[in-house]
Coordinates of C-alpha atoms and ligand atoms in Angstrom, one line a residue:
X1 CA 145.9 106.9 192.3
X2 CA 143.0 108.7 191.3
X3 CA 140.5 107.9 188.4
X4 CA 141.1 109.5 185.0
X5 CA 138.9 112.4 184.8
X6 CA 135.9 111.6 182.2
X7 CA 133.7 113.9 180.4
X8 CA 129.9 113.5 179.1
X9 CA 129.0 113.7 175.9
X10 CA 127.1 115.9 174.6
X11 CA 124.7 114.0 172.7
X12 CA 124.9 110.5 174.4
X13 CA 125.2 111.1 177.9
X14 CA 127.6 108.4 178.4
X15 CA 131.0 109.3 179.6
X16 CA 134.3 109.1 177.8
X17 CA 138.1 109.9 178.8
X18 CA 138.3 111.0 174.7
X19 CA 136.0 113.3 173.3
X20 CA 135.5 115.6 170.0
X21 CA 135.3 119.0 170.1
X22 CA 132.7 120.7 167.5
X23 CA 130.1 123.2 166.6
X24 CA 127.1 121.6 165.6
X25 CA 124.4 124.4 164.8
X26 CA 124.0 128.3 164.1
X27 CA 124.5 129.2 167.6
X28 CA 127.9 128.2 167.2
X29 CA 128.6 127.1 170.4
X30 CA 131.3 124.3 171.0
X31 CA 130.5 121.0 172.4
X32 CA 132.2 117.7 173.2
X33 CA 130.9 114.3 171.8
X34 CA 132.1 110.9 171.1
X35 CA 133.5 109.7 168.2
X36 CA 130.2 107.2 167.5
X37 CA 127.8 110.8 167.9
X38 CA 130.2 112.6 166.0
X39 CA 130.3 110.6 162.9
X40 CA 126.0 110.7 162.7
X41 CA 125.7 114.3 163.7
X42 CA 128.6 115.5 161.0
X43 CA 126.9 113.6 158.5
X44 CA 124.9 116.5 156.2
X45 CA 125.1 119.2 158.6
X46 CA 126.3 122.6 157.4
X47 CA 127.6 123.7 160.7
X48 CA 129.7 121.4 161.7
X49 CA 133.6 122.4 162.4
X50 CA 136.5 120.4 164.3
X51 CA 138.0 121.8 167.3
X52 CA 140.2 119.1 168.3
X53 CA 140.2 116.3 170.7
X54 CA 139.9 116.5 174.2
X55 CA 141.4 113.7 176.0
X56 CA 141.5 112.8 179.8
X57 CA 145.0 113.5 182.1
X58 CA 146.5 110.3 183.5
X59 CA 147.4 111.4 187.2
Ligands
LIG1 ZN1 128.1 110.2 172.3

C-alpha cells in the first residue's frame, strides 16, 4: 500500500494529509495551510477567503 499523499503548508512547513485552502494577501493567490496557521493568519486580515479543504486520497 502506499503512503497517503501529504502536502506542506504554506506557512508552517510541516506536512499535513488535510489542508485549507485560502487567499491570504492582495496578490490574491491561493494557498494551502493548516488549520492551526489558518486560524492566526485569518485573524484581522482583510484578504482572507475560504476555498475549501484539501484532503489527502487513501490508495
Ligand atoms: Zn501550518
Amino acid at each position: 500500500m502506499r503512503i497517503r499523499e501529504q502536502r506542506k503548508c504554506f506557512k508552517c512547513d510541516k506536512e499535513f494529509s488535510e489542508l485549507f485552502r485560502c487567499r491570504i494577501d492582495e496578490r490574491g493567490n491561493w494557498v494551502f495551510m493548516c488549520g492551526i496557521c489558518l486560524e492566526e493568519t485569518k485573524i484581522n486580515n482583510l484578504f482572507y477567503q475560504y476555498g475549501g479543504t484539501w484532503k489527502a486520497k487513501k490508495s
